[in-house]
XYZ file of C-alpha atoms in Angstrom:
648
model
C 0.000 0.000 0.000
C 1.135 3.518 -0.799
C 0.771 6.029 2.014
C 0.586 9.772 2.279
C 0.255 11.715 5.487
C -1.036 15.024 6.854
C 1.817 17.485 7.294
C 3.521 18.159 10.628
C 2.085 21.685 10.826
C -1.443 20.291 10.370
C -0.856 17.758 13.114
C 0.583 20.363 15.453
C -2.405 22.672 14.997
C -4.892 19.808 15.315
C -3.446 18.691 18.627
C -3.244 22.325 19.755
C -6.949 22.908 19.055
C -6.292 25.427 16.270
C -6.688 23.445 13.042
C -9.828 25.268 11.965
C -10.119 23.442 8.641
C -9.327 19.990 9.979
C -11.907 18.505 7.593
C -9.362 19.118 4.811
C -6.814 16.932 6.597
C -8.736 14.150 8.334
C -11.423 11.916 6.917
C -11.515 10.448 3.404
C -9.858 12.814 0.928
C -10.167 12.005 -2.775
C -6.768 12.993 -4.178
C -3.726 12.022 -6.182
C -0.431 10.843 -4.815
C 1.930 11.503 -7.680
C 0.085 10.194 -10.716
C -2.043 7.755 -8.726
C -5.615 8.683 -7.924
C -7.105 7.309 -4.750
C -8.325 8.207 -1.282
C -6.290 9.227 1.727
C -7.878 8.209 4.994
C -6.897 9.862 8.283
C -8.481 9.418 11.707
C -7.771 10.374 15.301
C -7.756 7.306 17.569
C -5.043 7.696 20.229
C -6.024 4.695 22.362
C -6.127 2.194 19.492
C -3.591 -0.608 19.052
C -4.401 -0.841 15.347
C -6.715 0.868 12.864
C -7.747 -0.626 9.527
C -9.836 0.742 6.671
C -12.643 -1.561 5.578
C -15.203 -1.024 2.852
C -16.990 -2.352 -0.193
C -13.739 -1.885 -2.128
C -11.998 -4.610 -0.088
C -14.896 -6.855 0.821
C -14.972 -5.327 4.323
C -11.730 -7.122 5.082
C -9.069 -4.781 6.442
C -6.268 -7.353 6.726
C -4.167 -5.608 4.063
C -5.378 -2.084 4.853
C -3.773 -1.232 8.170
C -3.238 2.456 8.831
C 0.014 3.945 10.089
C 0.178 5.981 13.283
C 1.711 9.313 12.281
C 1.511 11.361 15.483
C 2.213 10.561 19.102
C -1.258 11.860 19.916
C -2.912 9.261 17.765
C -3.590 10.294 14.175
C -3.556 7.333 11.769
C -3.314 7.581 7.973
C -3.443 5.439 4.839
C -3.616 6.149 1.119
C -5.616 3.600 -0.873
C -5.048 3.816 -4.634
C -7.586 3.061 -7.296
C -10.758 3.935 -5.382
C -12.970 6.967 -5.862
C -16.213 8.633 -4.855
C -19.244 6.600 -3.910
C -17.657 3.748 -2.014
C -18.742 2.777 1.496
C -16.222 2.455 4.305
C -15.634 2.321 8.061
C -12.684 2.221 10.408
C -11.983 -1.115 12.061
C -10.334 -0.317 15.382
C -8.503 -2.720 17.632
C -8.772 -1.349 21.148
C -6.001 -1.725 23.679
C -8.137 -4.396 25.331
C -8.113 -6.445 22.115
C -11.728 -5.766 21.163
C -12.439 -5.065 17.473
C -15.011 -2.295 16.827
C -16.228 -0.720 13.603
C -16.837 3.018 13.443
C -18.158 5.487 10.911
C -15.754 8.290 9.995
C -16.221 11.390 12.230
C -15.138 13.531 9.255
C -17.157 11.725 6.553
C -18.745 14.070 3.994
C -21.549 11.632 3.219
C -23.199 8.659 4.889
C -25.018 5.540 3.852
C -28.781 5.942 3.803
C -30.384 4.783 7.035
C -30.634 2.141 8.407
C -27.116 1.644 7.013
C -24.358 3.114 9.176
C -21.289 3.204 6.914
C -19.595 6.344 5.669
C -19.487 7.120 1.965
C -16.500 8.535 0.072
C -17.450 11.928 -1.355
C -15.663 14.885 -2.897
C -17.365 18.231 -2.285
C -15.485 20.278 -4.856
C -16.871 21.006 -8.298
C -20.299 22.508 -7.619
C -20.809 25.699 -9.660
C -22.314 28.297 -7.347
C -24.512 31.114 -8.663
C -24.846 33.216 -5.517
C -22.160 35.885 -6.043
C -24.723 38.695 -5.931
C -26.051 37.336 -2.642
C -22.601 37.091 -1.085
C -21.815 40.693 -2.048
C -25.151 41.971 -0.746
C -24.567 40.503 2.730
C -21.657 42.830 3.376
C -23.497 45.917 2.142
C -25.465 46.452 5.349
C -25.304 44.732 8.757
C -28.004 42.213 9.629
C -28.920 44.292 12.679
C -30.432 47.007 10.471
C -32.202 44.664 8.081
C -35.471 42.767 8.329
C -35.081 39.239 9.661
C -38.206 37.084 9.609
C -37.243 33.428 9.929
C -39.295 30.426 8.812
C -38.165 27.407 10.848
C -38.383 24.146 8.908
C -37.968 20.428 9.486
C -37.325 19.161 5.972
C -38.697 15.692 6.601
C -42.153 16.851 7.650
C -42.773 20.178 5.912
C -44.385 18.341 3.057
C -44.294 14.714 1.885
C -45.196 13.028 -1.372
C -48.501 11.117 -1.657
C -46.669 7.820 -1.132
C -45.077 9.136 2.068
C -41.620 9.587 0.555
C -39.490 12.620 1.341
C -39.071 15.522 -1.018
C -35.439 15.778 -2.087
C -33.178 18.772 -1.558
C -33.621 19.652 -5.230
C -37.403 19.354 -5.112
C -37.531 21.470 -1.961
C -35.270 23.995 -3.672
C -38.229 24.831 -5.864
C -41.312 24.157 -3.763
C -40.137 25.298 -0.325
C -38.087 28.268 -1.514
C -40.894 29.611 -3.719
C -43.299 29.254 -0.790
C -41.006 31.125 1.588
C -40.585 33.961 -0.894
C -44.330 34.187 -1.493
C -45.002 34.300 2.252
C -42.601 37.208 2.755
C -39.998 35.499 4.942
C -36.367 36.551 4.730
C -34.587 33.533 6.227
C -35.045 29.773 6.424
C -33.800 28.034 9.543
C -33.331 24.286 9.074
C -33.456 21.826 11.918
C -30.134 19.960 12.060
C -29.127 18.258 8.835
C -26.060 16.466 10.164
C -26.496 12.733 9.649
C -28.521 11.125 12.424
C -29.806 7.580 12.895
C -33.230 8.284 14.428
C -35.881 10.333 12.625
C -37.549 11.442 15.830
C -34.373 13.061 17.139
C -35.088 15.655 14.391
C -31.328 15.781 13.754
C -30.352 16.898 17.241
C -28.575 13.609 18.028
C -25.992 13.291 15.279
C -23.503 10.659 14.210
C -22.062 12.490 11.185
C -21.241 16.113 11.916
C -19.702 16.682 8.463
C -22.233 14.565 6.606
C -25.398 16.305 5.412
C -28.141 13.729 5.883
C -28.636 11.372 2.971
C -32.407 11.253 3.609
C -33.001 14.000 1.067
C -30.162 13.519 -1.418
C -26.453 14.120 -1.910
C -24.134 16.883 -0.671
C -24.307 18.627 -4.043
C -28.087 18.408 -3.996
C -28.016 20.344 -0.727
C -25.613 22.868 -2.259
C -28.209 23.364 -4.981
C -30.874 24.009 -2.327
C -28.786 26.684 -0.581
C -27.816 28.207 -3.933
C -31.463 28.432 -4.931
C -32.308 30.115 -1.603
C -29.621 32.732 -2.158
C -30.703 33.407 -5.732
C -34.209 34.030 -4.371
C -32.866 36.423 -1.696
C -33.360 34.010 1.221
C -30.661 33.446 3.869
C -30.115 29.952 5.272
C -29.488 29.271 8.971
C -28.632 25.768 10.139
C -29.315 24.417 13.611
C -25.984 23.237 15.011
C -25.515 20.955 18.015
C -22.114 21.141 19.739
C -23.519 20.308 23.156
C -23.990 16.570 22.835
C -23.921 13.557 20.524
C -25.764 10.264 20.253
C -24.565 6.998 21.808
C -25.111 4.728 18.772
C -22.327 2.153 18.441
C -21.071 3.334 15.033
C -20.773 6.962 16.184
C -18.421 8.980 18.372
C -19.100 7.213 21.667
C -15.906 5.538 22.954
C -14.587 5.954 19.453
C -11.338 4.042 19.949
C -12.606 1.816 22.733
C -12.380 4.495 25.431
C -13.878 7.937 26.026
C -12.413 10.224 23.373
C -14.824 12.854 22.083
C -16.664 12.688 25.419
C -15.349 13.341 28.931
C -13.637 10.516 30.813
C -15.693 11.276 33.920
C -19.207 9.915 33.313
C -20.661 12.635 35.548
C -19.395 15.177 33.016
C -20.016 13.064 29.932
C -23.598 11.962 30.498
C -26.538 14.129 29.413
C -29.340 12.218 31.159
C -32.022 14.623 29.987
C -31.416 13.543 26.379
C -29.655 10.190 26.801
C -26.601 11.562 25.012
C -22.966 12.424 25.720
C -21.269 15.792 26.081
C -18.229 16.706 24.043
C -15.072 17.040 26.125
C -14.210 20.709 25.675
C -10.907 20.299 27.477
C -9.441 18.279 24.585
C -7.799 20.430 21.875
C -8.608 17.889 19.173
C -12.314 18.147 20.021
C -12.073 21.929 19.701
C -10.442 21.520 16.266
C -13.229 19.116 15.287
C -16.091 21.396 16.363
C -14.809 24.773 15.204
C -13.817 23.248 11.877
C -17.332 21.880 11.588
C -18.896 25.307 12.085
C -16.687 26.738 9.351
C -17.247 23.691 7.148
C -20.957 24.456 6.712
C -20.108 28.000 5.672
C -17.111 27.048 3.521
C -18.630 24.182 1.599
C -22.382 24.836 1.734
C -22.447 28.662 1.920
C -24.616 28.521 5.052
C -25.261 32.070 6.288
C -25.300 31.302 9.973
C -25.738 28.815 12.778
C -28.316 28.627 15.514
C -26.359 27.017 18.349
C -28.568 24.598 20.218
C -28.874 24.267 24.007
C -26.267 26.836 25.007
C -27.407 26.567 28.629
C -26.186 22.964 28.694
C -22.778 24.203 27.551
C -22.506 27.004 30.066
C -23.325 24.945 33.158
C -21.805 21.644 34.220
C -24.938 20.439 35.967
C -27.630 21.617 33.589
C -30.459 19.075 33.535
C -28.612 16.604 35.783
C -29.773 15.010 39.027
C -28.038 16.414 42.086
C -26.339 13.085 42.695
C -24.253 13.670 39.545
C -23.345 17.314 40.144
C -19.735 18.425 39.827
C -17.860 21.678 40.390
C -15.260 23.509 38.334
C -11.764 24.356 39.530
C -13.126 27.494 41.218
C -15.906 25.638 43.031
C -18.611 26.913 40.719
C -21.161 25.416 38.341
C -19.836 27.031 35.158
C -18.220 24.843 32.512
C -15.099 26.931 31.961
C -13.823 24.712 29.132
C -17.098 25.017 27.232
C -17.233 28.781 27.817
C -13.738 29.140 26.396
C -14.808 27.005 23.431
C -17.839 29.232 22.771
C -15.703 32.354 22.781
C -13.078 30.803 20.522
C -15.786 29.504 18.194
C -17.375 32.913 17.717
C -14.086 34.727 17.337
C -12.973 32.241 14.699
C -16.222 32.261 12.743
C -16.333 36.059 12.601
C -12.649 36.224 11.624
C -13.504 34.135 8.572
C -17.083 35.322 7.987
C -17.717 38.801 9.424
C -21.318 38.764 8.145
C -22.221 35.379 9.635
C -25.170 34.899 11.978
C -24.260 33.135 15.221
C -27.413 32.685 17.272
C -27.531 31.318 20.806
C -30.545 29.295 21.891
C -29.976 30.140 25.538
C -32.582 29.863 28.278
C -30.401 31.388 31.011
C -29.827 34.949 32.168
C -26.105 34.755 31.381
C -25.004 38.344 30.725
C -23.549 39.681 27.465
C -24.314 36.677 25.316
C -24.288 38.911 22.228
C -21.424 41.159 23.306
C -18.017 40.738 21.623
C -15.492 38.546 23.373
C -13.064 41.451 23.701
C -15.762 43.306 25.671
C -16.317 40.404 28.037
C -19.143 38.731 26.108
C -19.665 35.264 24.685
C -19.358 36.647 21.159
C -22.665 35.607 19.563
C -24.462 38.255 17.553
C -27.996 37.036 18.301
C -29.803 35.321 21.156
C -33.216 33.703 21.205
C -35.452 35.587 23.632
C -36.736 32.608 25.578
C -38.040 34.864 28.363
C -40.311 36.710 25.937
C -41.557 33.431 24.485
C -42.345 31.862 27.859
C -44.038 34.984 29.214
C -46.123 35.528 26.093
C -47.336 31.939 25.842
C -48.278 31.960 29.532
C -50.128 35.221 28.987
C -51.911 34.043 25.842
C -53.008 30.776 27.474
C -54.700 32.802 30.224
C -58.397 33.429 29.725
C -58.755 37.028 28.450
C -61.040 37.906 31.345
C -58.185 37.226 33.757
C -55.306 38.680 31.719
C -55.427 41.982 33.582
C -53.830 40.207 36.545
C -50.920 39.040 34.379
C -50.257 42.307 32.546
C -46.600 42.246 33.596
C -46.064 39.180 31.389
C -47.023 41.363 28.440
C -44.768 44.290 29.270
C -41.770 42.872 31.165
C -39.800 42.002 28.025
C -39.401 45.702 27.262
C -37.350 46.094 30.436
C -34.530 44.081 28.841
C -35.370 44.220 25.115
C -32.147 46.053 24.268
C -29.770 44.250 26.634
C -28.974 41.710 23.893
C -29.615 41.372 20.169
C -32.749 39.261 20.346
C -34.727 36.952 18.104
C -38.344 36.384 19.205
C -38.924 32.646 18.712
C -42.123 30.658 18.388
C -40.243 27.488 17.523
C -40.758 23.748 17.118
C -40.038 23.243 20.818
C -43.344 24.924 21.711
C -45.613 22.720 19.578
C -44.503 19.125 20.324
C -44.915 16.383 22.923
C -48.313 17.350 24.295
C -47.661 21.093 24.319
C -50.396 21.682 21.683
C -50.100 23.803 18.583
C -49.991 27.579 18.927
C -53.606 27.809 17.779
C -54.754 25.173 20.217
C -52.992 26.920 23.110
C -55.318 29.871 22.620
C -58.368 29.992 24.944
C -61.964 30.438 23.907
C -64.214 29.230 21.151
C -63.188 28.644 17.539
C -63.347 32.327 16.520
C -61.489 33.522 19.606
C -58.710 30.996 19.145
C -57.934 32.464 15.724
C -58.344 36.045 16.956
C -56.002 35.384 19.875
C -53.392 33.927 17.526
C -53.704 36.926 15.212
C -53.126 39.401 18.036
C -50.150 37.346 19.281
C -48.543 37.412 15.851
C -49.300 41.114 15.475
C -47.726 41.896 18.834
C -44.680 39.765 17.995
C -44.136 41.391 14.605
C -44.259 44.889 16.073
C -42.185 44.097 19.177
C -38.451 44.951 18.963
C -36.328 41.994 17.877
C -36.029 39.709 14.881
C -38.738 37.080 14.333
C -38.994 33.289 14.022
C -42.036 31.086 13.431
C -42.072 27.311 13.071
C -43.707 25.831 9.993
C -47.445 25.284 10.258
C -47.931 28.239 12.550
C -48.551 30.440 9.540
C -51.875 28.769 8.725
C -52.958 27.857 12.235
C -52.153 24.153 12.324
C -54.626 22.745 14.846
C -52.646 19.647 15.784
C -49.244 19.876 17.412
C -46.274 19.035 15.203
C -46.446 15.381 14.188
C -42.785 14.634 13.648
C -43.342 11.613 11.394
C -46.029 13.183 9.171
C -46.174 16.297 7.056
C -48.098 19.442 7.921
C -51.877 19.450 7.633
C -51.942 21.370 4.359
C -55.447 20.114 3.652
C -56.914 22.408 6.324
C -56.232 25.351 3.997
C -59.508 24.286 2.360
C -61.253 25.790 5.419
C -61.930 29.530 5.544
C -60.446 30.172 8.992
C -57.089 28.571 8.181
C -56.961 30.112 4.717
C -57.681 33.523 6.271
C -54.928 32.978 8.859
C -52.538 32.096 6.053
C -53.387 35.339 4.262
C -53.048 37.272 7.519
C -49.515 36.017 8.159
C -48.529 36.705 4.552
C -49.800 40.295 4.811
C -48.262 40.784 8.258
C -44.905 39.592 6.922
C -45.165 42.026 4.044
C -46.021 44.902 6.389
C -42.868 44.032 8.332
C -40.749 44.043 5.179
C -42.117 47.389 4.042
C -41.800 49.313 7.305
C -38.235 50.287 8.238
C -39.422 51.353 11.669
C -40.053 47.680 12.506
C -36.426 46.609 12.018
C -33.949 49.420 11.290
C -33.355 50.270 14.972
C -34.343 46.857 16.313
C -31.556 46.690 18.886
C -31.498 50.333 19.955
C -33.787 51.994 22.511
C -34.294 54.854 20.054
C -36.357 52.497 17.884
C -39.102 52.096 20.488
C -41.237 54.283 22.754
C -44.147 53.499 25.017
C -47.375 55.366 24.610
C -49.231 53.432 27.311
C -48.023 50.230 28.975
C -50.331 50.654 31.983
C -53.829 49.838 30.726
C -53.927 46.509 32.532
C -57.629 46.889 33.323
C -58.464 46.615 29.642
C -55.413 44.513 28.667
C -54.326 47.004 26.012
C -50.802 48.173 25.212
C -49.900 51.050 22.907
C -46.413 51.897 21.703
C -44.382 53.335 18.838
C -41.724 51.845 16.592
C -39.293 54.235 14.900
C -36.756 54.226 12.100
C -33.676 56.414 11.801
C -35.836 59.020 10.064
C -37.508 61.011 12.898
C -40.667 61.434 10.819
C -40.943 57.711 10.121
C -42.740 55.909 12.919
C -45.723 53.665 13.555
C -48.260 53.651 16.378
C -49.238 50.134 17.446
C -52.128 49.117 19.661
C -52.842 45.557 20.800
C -56.094 44.628 22.504
C -55.864 41.281 24.309
C -59.523 41.056 25.320
C -62.658 40.259 23.252
C -64.114 43.624 24.253
C -64.696 46.332 21.616
C -63.898 49.985 22.381
C -65.696 52.421 20.091
C -64.103 55.597 21.469
C -60.616 54.748 22.711
C -58.208 57.668 23.045
C -54.459 57.321 22.465
C -51.732 59.910 22.740
C -49.502 60.741 19.769
C -46.343 62.875 19.576
C -47.231 65.116 16.612
C -50.289 66.920 15.363
C -51.577 65.955 11.962
C -53.318 63.162 10.146
C -52.869 59.446 10.792
C -54.176 56.461 8.911
C -54.723 52.853 9.814
C -52.319 50.791 7.693
C -52.923 47.391 9.257
C -55.738 45.781 11.228
C -55.857 42.115 12.228
C -59.663 42.326 12.527
C -60.268 42.585 8.780
C -62.944 40.185 7.485
C -60.343 38.832 5.039
C -58.375 37.616 8.069
C -61.407 36.127 9.805
C -62.049 39.198 11.942
C -65.225 41.100 12.788
C -64.492 44.001 10.457
C -64.111 46.889 12.919
C -61.841 49.267 11.025
C -60.679 52.865 11.416
C -61.519 54.203 7.978
C -60.164 57.265 6.265
C -58.062 60.022 7.813
C -57.711 60.244 11.572
C -57.089 63.830 12.663
C -55.387 64.643 15.926
C -56.866 66.781 18.645
C -54.859 69.275 20.693
C -55.689 67.228 23.735
C -52.800 65.863 25.754
C -53.059 62.153 26.540
C -50.677 59.386 27.631
C -48.035 62.061 28.307
C -48.171 63.017 24.610
C -49.099 66.529 23.457
C -51.814 65.343 21.025
C -54.280 62.494 20.810
C -56.531 60.488 18.525
C -59.849 58.848 19.170
C -60.119 55.448 17.491
C -62.163 52.271 17.347
C -60.438 49.291 18.962
C -61.629 45.907 17.692
C -61.676 42.783 19.872
C -58.535 40.648 20.240
C -56.744 42.672 17.613
C -53.598 44.484 16.591
C -53.931 47.774 14.726
C -51.120 49.848 13.236
C -51.381 53.575 12.496
C -49.060 55.559 10.261
C -48.702 59.369 10.202
C -49.523 60.632 6.715
C -49.443 64.404 7.215
C -47.138 65.899 9.808
C -44.495 68.607 9.585
C -42.148 68.249 6.621
C -44.301 65.461 5.240
C -47.397 67.689 4.935
C -48.836 67.506 1.413
C -49.611 71.248 1.420
C -47.155 74.119 1.807
C -49.793 76.114 3.653
C -49.389 75.881 7.427
C -52.207 73.818 8.807
C -53.023 72.017 11.980
C -51.151 69.104 10.449
C -47.797 70.914 10.659
C -45.332 69.280 12.969
C -45.371 70.597 16.508
C -42.354 69.833 18.638
C -43.250 69.050 22.204
């Protein structure tokens, strides 16, 4: 056998934890050695006595395919001539106890279709991308000052074929992408696509971190999907799971016969809440593996960002563990200092390579400065899911409207910290599974009120500071919770209420896209102002959203009761004429049709600490949005009128 090896500098950086493109060195690399084409295999297995390559090219007999140990810290390598893409393979490892185990390649670019567990030789080069315009546009303006309305998708259950088969990446590239564009979303977030053995793990318990799941096609098919998204102006975010991995025998668990990717101490390694294992963040080679993986999805698949799953379980040693298994760090605390250092290094490295990347933390804790730069003492993410807002709002919305006045703080508390981090407001898959009910079915009341409650929730969310995320099915009011082995209940769009909800979300998304005041200053206090947060007795809140243009603002009112108010007065900052530009109570949306028609003229009557006021109709369980159409410099007439701007 001919052999070729990773270079000494590569090995040094890998064992130091700084080989940030380790996927180019380890794994199965299709290449030439001299004039001979073949595949170079390289794997990290420091505890092994022997490692052999087995596959369909040698009848799964590794007798003549032993690898050579090329570093004292356990990297093994072998060049096999005459083989190419498509072949299946594994590593046959002889442990130091004499046991022979067979493992999939941690760095494999493709995997055998389930229930098979072998790795597949694949070369990722050669796809012709057509997203240059997209890549240039990302650097033109920061994400913070752009609209971000994310549609969260599980590819296996968004839609299935009549025979129950999956849509492929290429089929979804047309059907799903066109749908997302039509609905007015700006981003798609995909539940994890790393190869995983069990459908119902949704991808969160992976065996192949570098292997895009073969359920829906090949690596280049997925490249086509991302390319098509970018050509349509849609960014792609991938859920990424560095917190834990599955225990399946062919995966990372005790990879060379002993704990390797996981901690040696089972109290640290075990994740009893999920039945998985934690990565050992104290090992430099694990850091090289994980940070390289984050970059890999951006390098090879042009992914625009990562939503990092379960950050709380990274930050704290004892998260989700019974007290019997608790441990302490070297300072006597609960923080996982190795994992925290990993998070900071991860974000610094990603932004060094991709300054416009999205790095989003799904973090349920109150850890400070999650979205602050590392050099300012932060964790270095640029976005954080606002789990507090989500929990408070769902608790509030599940309360009968007649009793919501006693829980008014759940509605308003999020504004106390809305600008402490760069937030995404998530209504995600986690809220609609395992007996939690769908969003629609969480809403109290009869059939009409359930839909009206959901409309006002969505209206409040879209006008609240922060970027937005909604899980698939929520846009048409799926009645059942997410059935993770079946597709969405598209057939209910034949019913008026669901079809009207679908139209409502489409129009609400388009309002969001059109109004700079809803996203330009999303993360700055200057982009928001209360008009009245105190009307708990009637469960109404009124506030303003503002853009960088001082004359560009919206007045938003949300009524969380089924009561109608025919003469409700709200304060406004400027005299002039206002107009209702959005109302969730339109008959087209399934509402009762109470609308503020025509021009609404201010009165010189101070209200809500504002110098002027309007008297409006407030429909039941509704969100209404008012826009100034004639104030100050925007007056349509040069003659000074009552509509001229008056500075308070």
